[in-house]
Structure formats: C-alpha cells, structure tokens
Amino acid sequence: MSTSTSWKDALTSAGFTGDLVTPGDADYESALVRFAKNSQKKAGLVAFVKSPEDVSLVIKYASANNIPLVIRGGGHSSGGTSSTDGGIVIDLSRHLKSVRIDEAKRMGYAGGGATWATVDAEAIKHGLATVGGTINHTGVGGVSLGGGYGWLTGEHGLTIDNLLQATIVTSNGSILTVNETTNSDLFWGIRGGGSNFGCVTEFVYRLHPQRSHVFAGPLIFPVPRIAEVAAAAEEWYSNASEKEGLMVITTNKGPMGGPALLAVVFFNGDEEEGKRRFKSLFDLGPVKTLAAMIPYEKLNALQNDHTKYNQNYHFTGGIRTSISPDVAKKVFDKMLETTNAPSEADMKMVVIWEYHVLKKLASVSSDATAFPMRVQRPVTVMMVNWTGDDEQLTLDARQRLDAIKAFSDEALAPAFEEKGGKTELDTGYTNMEMGDPRSEDVARAIFGPNYARLQQLKKKHDPNMVFKTWYPIVPATA
C-alpha cells in the first residue's frame, strides 16, 4: 500500500465526507492545476473538503503524522503557497464555493473556496457589493486574509475592512467563529495575517448599496505618449473622488502583439460624469476608447483576458508616492529593454500603476488590524508571463522581473525622499508577493510594527507552525 493510499484510508475511516484524490486517480492531474502553472506541485493527497469538520480531520491527521500541509482556495499564488511536493492539500474550491446574500442585513456569506466572480454576481442581484479582487477568478480567501485592494477601495476601504466574521479551523483542529466580540484577537490577526493561523472555511462580508452599471474600461494610447499619460494620471489623482479609480497598464506585448499603453478608468456613476472626471486623459486623444457603461459584475473581469488561468506567472510589486512623467518613461523603457533581451521563451511583462483613492484605507489605525500599511501609498503591480516549463526559463523570468522591480524602486526613491522618506508603515503588500512569501525574514519586515503581536497569536494558535507556507510568522518564545 502506498503512503498516499494509507492517508486516504485513514481519513476515510475517521469520517471524512469529501473527496480524497491521490496519484493515479482520474482527477489527480486536474486537482493540481493552479493559476500559475509554474507553482504546481505533485501533492501526495488532495482533500476536497465539504465542511469545517472535514478540514479539522485533515489538520489533526497531518499534524499527528508530520505531513506537510497547505491550503488551496482560489489557487492564485504564483509563489506556490497553495501547492505541496508530496504533502496534503486542503482544497476548498470544489465544495466550499457557494455564496449566500442576506439582503436585509446587507451581509454576504462566502465559502472559503469561492471566487470574486461569484460574490460580485450574487451580491449585485440585490443591488449590493463589497470590495473584491480586480481579477475576478481570484479566490476570496487570499484577498480577504492579505488585505484586499479593489475598485471600491475609495468608498469602502480594504476587503478586510468589510470582513465581519469568519469560521476558521486552527492547528489543533478547533473550529472557531471569529469576529469583533468572539475570539477577537484571532479576528484581528486574520485581517492581514493571511493563513498563518488556520484554514478559513467561510467569510462574512459587509455589503454596500451598489448601482447596477458603472463607467469603466480602457483608453488605449500610443506608446510614445507614456510621459503625457503619466502626467494626466497624476493630475487626475490629485483631485480624484472616492468613487473613482484608475490603472495605467504598460506591457511589451499588448493585444496587437507589440508594446501597449492603456489607462483603465473607473467611475461609480454615469458615463457623462465619468468622462468629465477623467477629462485630463480623454483630452490626450486616445487612439481607441473602450470605456463604457458596463454591468457592475463585469468590472472585476476587465483584466481577465490578460491573466488567464494555468499559465506561467511570477508577480511582484512596490509602493510609491507619485510618479513623474520622466520616471514613468524610464520604467517603461527599462521593461522593454529587459524583455527584449534574448530568451528561449515567449515572454510578456506587465507593469500596472494602480491609482485607488486611499483616504478611507488610511483613516483606519495601523494597529486596528494585522495589516499595517495604513498610509496613502499607491501600489504598483508587476507580472511576467512566459512559455516553456524548463526550470532555467522559470529562473530567467524571475530574474527579469526582479530587475525591473529593482529599477523601479530606485527610480521612485527620490519621490519618497521629497515626502520625508519611508516610514515603518511603508511595509509593502503581501498579496503582490513583494519578496519571497515563504521567507520568515520577509514576513517580519512586511508585517512591520504588528509583527510582535502576530508572534504572540502564532504562539497561542499555531505554536508548531503547521501553517507556514505564506509569510510564515515565527511564534513568540516568551
């Protein structure tokens, strides 16, 4: 009998009610598929759980037998944090993916394996919405536990600011409800502390009234106008309202195959007013305007075509104060130079300058949740996508992405200095995988002033570090 089969038999005998998939099963290969193909690993067993009780059984069994354990919700980590070589995957995506809306209380209940596409679609049926991921095939779990920037951040803050309650299974198999009054210390920790404390099987969100249609979509500009677009974006941002958002997207391979420059606009209102709000960009004369009134539930699908599931990806990112036209052009040129260097892979790189209005986010104290970066620092997202499964190609893609991040950080440094330099709250954003998500040192830096309190929570709820694949927090020793 193989090891995997013995695990399967033991869990079945213990009363596991979901699906247990091992090597050789018909659905084994499909059970390993992730958003980032390069992050896929050969698990010993994939446990498609049906309930918190199933999760508890798996955690207790894996812990008792020293079996590596990971959690898979949407499977969006490019760092491989939801995959394991030879261990057990707790997979929430098959059975715990439903979404239920309580219209009267304006609350949404989402299974730990649900995606934002389902949340958006179900909530808007009742004229409601919450802050969700801007790529809607992303799982709710990673976004909700890491922070959660979205198009509605200007009005409603981060996703974690709209999390009312969760059901979590901790390292000893306990099934806990966490909110502001019950297990409040753990509720504090999961809002930014990720999967360090257990497996969340249900999230409960605060929902807000939301109009059915919004003004959104890309404006396409000639690449040589990058400096002008950057200037117009900064001009708009200086007076933007909480109902607006923008992403300036640059890439070496756009829809037509060559370098591309897009400004994706968002206004939570009508078209006429939306065009007026983004006058500085429209006045530049985009070569193509695809911004229009769209159903709200399509908003977080705008980038889906550029981020298809089961391809090779690395992600990273940075934070900034502002970006000058000169710096925007230098970073764009450097990206083209980096990707044009000889490679055996077909390589696409994207740099996205996100412009979410952050006043609401920054109005929350840095120690109110585990997420410390309560400062008005827009996030820059960087991604590389390539063909070929050779390890050397994967390493080459990573090195190129790291090079453009280093160049960007250096180019943006003077703007930080003009504002007095970085502070202890300029930690970066975990979900952009800024630094190795498996590194304890990176975890210490990215949780900043909240790290010591998180260590105490780790000591209480996961002293043996059962959960250690995502910015692992080392338990306090005293």
Short mmCIF file of C-alpha atoms in Angstrom, two decimals, residues 258-467:
data_model
loop_
_atom_site.label_atom_id
_atom_site.label_comp_id
_atom_site.label_asym_id
_atom_site.label_seq_id
_atom_site.Cartn_x
_atom_site.Cartn_y
_atom_site.Cartn_z
CA GLY A 258 3.66 44.74 -29.56
CA PRO A 259 4.21 47.24 -26.73
CA ALA A 260 1.00 48.76 -25.41
CA LEU A 261 -0.16 51.54 -23.12
CA LEU A 262 -3.63 51.53 -21.57
CA ALA A 263 -5.40 53.61 -18.96
CA VAL A 264 -8.29 51.67 -17.42
CA VAL A 265 -10.71 54.16 -15.90
CA PHE A 266 -13.46 53.54 -13.35
CA PHE A 267 -16.23 55.80 -12.13
CA ASN A 268 -19.02 54.54 -9.92
CA GLY A 269 -21.56 56.64 -11.75
CA ASP A 270 -22.79 57.54 -15.23
CA GLU A 271 -20.85 57.96 -18.47
CA GLU A 272 -21.24 61.69 -18.89
CA GLU A 273 -19.88 62.43 -15.43
CA GLY A 274 -17.22 59.75 -15.80
CA LYS A 275 -15.82 61.37 -18.92
CA ARG A 276 -15.80 64.71 -17.16
CA ARG A 277 -13.91 63.25 -14.19
CA PHE A 278 -11.24 61.80 -16.48
CA LYS A 279 -11.02 64.83 -18.75
CA SER A 280 -7.23 65.04 -18.42
CA LEU A 281 -6.91 61.60 -20.03
CA PHE A 282 -9.65 61.97 -22.62
CA ASP A 283 -8.15 65.29 -23.73
CA LEU A 284 -4.98 63.45 -24.75
CA GLY A 285 -6.96 61.79 -27.54
CA PRO A 286 -6.69 58.04 -27.03
CA VAL A 287 -6.45 56.10 -30.29
CA LYS A 288 -9.23 53.83 -29.05
CA THR A 289 -11.78 54.28 -26.28
CA LEU A 290 -13.33 51.14 -24.85
CA ALA A 291 -14.60 52.73 -21.65
CA ALA A 292 -18.38 52.46 -21.47
CA MET A 293 -21.26 51.76 -19.13
CA ILE A 294 -20.93 48.11 -18.11
CA PRO A 295 -22.78 45.86 -15.64
CA TYR A 296 -21.10 46.12 -12.25
CA GLU A 297 -20.41 42.36 -12.14
CA LYS A 298 -18.22 42.75 -15.26
CA LEU A 299 -15.98 45.34 -13.62
CA ASN A 300 -13.61 42.87 -11.98
CA ALA A 301 -13.43 40.87 -15.20
CA LEU A 302 -11.78 43.67 -17.21
CA GLN A 303 -8.31 42.20 -16.76
CA ASN A 304 -9.21 38.53 -17.09
CA ASP A 305 -8.08 38.25 -20.70
CA HIS A 306 -4.55 39.29 -19.67
CA THR A 307 -4.37 36.86 -16.74
CA LYS A 308 -5.59 33.51 -17.98
CA TYR A 309 -5.57 30.53 -15.63
CA ASN A 310 -2.92 27.77 -15.82
CA GLN A 311 -0.09 29.72 -17.44
CA ASN A 312 3.37 30.57 -16.12
CA TYR A 313 3.44 33.67 -13.89
CA HIS A 314 5.62 35.47 -11.42
CA PHE A 315 4.28 38.51 -9.54
CA THR A 316 5.89 41.23 -7.50
CA GLY A 317 5.24 44.90 -6.88
CA GLY A 318 6.07 48.03 -4.99
CA ILE A 319 4.63 51.14 -3.41
CA ARG A 320 5.10 54.77 -4.35
CA THR A 321 4.15 58.32 -3.50
CA SER A 322 3.87 59.71 -7.03
CA ILE A 323 5.38 59.01 -10.42
CA SER A 324 6.79 61.74 -12.62
CA PRO A 325 6.47 61.64 -16.42
CA ASP A 326 10.24 61.13 -16.68
CA VAL A 327 10.23 58.16 -14.28
CA ALA A 328 7.22 56.57 -15.98
CA LYS A 329 9.03 56.67 -19.32
CA LYS A 330 12.27 55.32 -17.83
CA VAL A 331 10.50 52.37 -16.21
CA PHE A 332 8.57 51.60 -19.39
CA ASP A 333 11.76 51.75 -21.48
CA LYS A 334 13.57 49.54 -18.97
CA MET A 335 10.77 46.99 -19.14
CA LEU A 336 11.07 46.85 -22.92
CA GLU A 337 14.84 46.54 -22.69
CA THR A 338 14.53 43.76 -20.12
CA THR A 339 12.04 41.72 -22.13
CA ASN A 340 13.80 42.30 -25.48
CA ALA A 341 16.98 40.63 -24.23
CA PRO A 342 17.45 37.21 -25.89
CA SER A 343 15.35 34.40 -24.40
CA GLU A 344 14.19 30.95 -25.46
CA ALA A 345 10.79 31.74 -24.01
CA ASP A 346 7.99 33.88 -25.37
CA MET A 347 7.88 36.44 -22.56
CA LYS A 348 5.30 39.04 -21.63
CA MET A 349 5.82 41.57 -18.85
CA VAL A 350 3.22 43.95 -17.43
CA VAL A 351 3.70 46.91 -15.09
CA ILE A 352 0.48 48.34 -13.66
CA TRP A 353 0.38 51.68 -11.83
CA GLU A 354 -2.71 51.33 -9.63
CA TYR A 355 -4.48 54.51 -8.55
CA HIS A 356 -7.01 53.66 -5.86
CA VAL A 357 -8.16 56.55 -3.69
CA LEU A 358 -6.73 55.63 -0.29
CA LYS A 359 -8.19 58.13 2.17
CA LYS A 360 -10.65 55.58 3.56
CA LEU A 361 -7.91 52.97 3.92
CA ALA A 362 -5.64 55.44 5.71
CA SER A 363 -8.39 56.53 8.11
CA VAL A 364 -8.02 53.18 9.90
CA SER A 365 -5.31 52.89 12.56
CA SER A 366 -2.26 50.82 11.59
CA ASP A 367 -2.83 48.55 14.60
CA ALA A 368 -6.60 48.14 14.15
CA THR A 369 -5.94 45.01 12.07
CA ALA A 370 -2.84 42.97 11.33
CA PHE A 371 -2.43 44.87 8.03
CA PRO A 372 -0.06 47.73 8.93
CA MET A 373 0.21 49.78 5.72
CA ARG A 374 -2.49 52.34 6.53
CA VAL A 375 -0.82 55.06 4.51
CA GLN A 376 -1.72 56.62 1.18
CA ARG A 377 0.80 54.72 -0.92
CA PRO A 378 -0.49 53.54 -4.31
CA VAL A 379 0.58 50.03 -5.28
CA THR A 380 2.48 49.08 -8.42
CA VAL A 381 1.88 45.56 -9.72
CA MET A 382 4.49 43.76 -11.83
CA MET A 383 3.95 40.47 -13.63
CA VAL A 384 5.84 38.28 -16.05
CA ASN A 385 4.18 35.55 -18.11
CA TRP A 386 6.22 33.14 -20.23
CA THR A 387 6.08 29.92 -22.21
CA GLY A 388 8.11 26.80 -21.51
CA ASP A 389 8.38 24.65 -18.40
CA ASP A 390 12.16 24.39 -18.16
CA GLU A 391 13.50 25.44 -14.75
CA GLN A 392 16.07 27.72 -16.35
CA LEU A 393 13.33 29.60 -18.19
CA THR A 394 11.43 29.99 -14.92
CA LEU A 395 14.55 31.35 -13.22
CA ASP A 396 15.26 33.69 -16.14
CA ALA A 397 11.72 35.10 -15.96
CA ARG A 398 12.08 35.64 -12.19
CA GLN A 399 15.40 37.43 -12.60
CA ARG A 400 14.00 39.74 -15.27
CA LEU A 401 11.02 40.62 -13.08
CA ASP A 402 13.29 41.26 -10.10
CA ALA A 403 15.44 43.50 -12.28
CA ILE A 404 12.53 45.71 -13.31
CA LYS A 405 11.32 45.90 -9.70
CA ALA A 406 14.79 46.99 -8.51
CA PHE A 407 14.98 49.59 -11.28
CA SER A 408 11.51 50.90 -10.49
CA ASP A 409 12.17 51.10 -6.74
CA GLU A 410 15.37 53.07 -7.36
CA ALA A 411 13.67 55.40 -9.84
CA LEU A 412 10.84 56.12 -7.40
CA ALA A 413 13.08 56.62 -4.35
CA PRO A 414 13.62 60.39 -4.83
CA ALA A 415 9.84 60.98 -4.71
CA PHE A 416 9.75 59.23 -1.33
CA GLU A 417 12.60 61.38 -0.07
CA GLU A 418 10.74 64.51 -1.10
CA LYS A 419 7.94 63.37 1.22
CA GLY A 420 10.32 62.75 4.11
CA GLY A 421 11.33 59.18 3.26
CA LYS A 422 9.73 55.84 4.01
CA THR A 423 8.26 55.13 7.44
CA GLU A 424 7.75 51.92 9.41
CA LEU A 425 4.30 51.67 7.84
CA ASP A 426 5.67 51.53 4.28
CA THR A 427 5.88 47.77 4.50
CA GLY A 428 4.56 46.66 1.12
CA TYR A 429 1.59 44.48 0.20
CA THR A 430 1.73 40.72 0.79
CA ASN A 431 -0.67 39.76 -1.98
CA MET A 432 1.64 41.28 -4.59
CA GLU A 433 4.26 38.77 -3.39
CA MET A 434 6.77 41.52 -2.62
CA GLY A 435 9.67 39.31 -1.57
CA ASP A 436 9.69 35.55 -1.06
CA PRO A 437 6.32 34.61 0.53
CA ARG A 438 7.96 31.60 2.21
CA SER A 439 10.60 33.69 3.99
CA GLU A 440 10.39 34.34 7.74
CA ASP A 441 12.60 37.41 7.35
CA VAL A 442 10.32 38.87 4.69
CA ALA A 443 7.32 38.19 6.94
CA ARG A 444 8.96 40.10 9.78
CA ALA A 445 9.55 43.11 7.52
CA ILE A 446 6.19 43.11 5.77
CA PHE A 447 4.14 42.92 8.98
CA GLY A 448 6.26 45.73 10.42
CA PRO A 449 5.12 47.13 13.76
CA ASN A 450 2.39 44.49 14.08
CA TYR A 451 4.79 41.55 13.90
CA ALA A 452 5.36 41.14 17.65
CA ARG A 453 1.63 40.91 18.33
CA LEU A 454 1.26 38.42 15.48
CA GLN A 455 4.01 36.32 17.06
CA GLN A 456 2.01 36.11 20.27
CA LEU A 457 -1.04 34.98 18.31
CA LYS A 458 1.04 32.40 16.48
CA LYS A 459 2.30 31.06 19.82
CA LYS A 460 -1.30 30.70 21.01
CA HIS A 461 -2.94 29.29 17.89
CA ASP A 462 -0.17 27.58 15.91
CA PRO A 463 2.89 27.03 18.13
CA ASN A 464 4.22 24.21 15.95
CA MET A 465 3.92 26.18 12.70
CA VAL A 466 1.53 23.83 10.95
CA PHE A 467 0.66 26.77 8.68
#
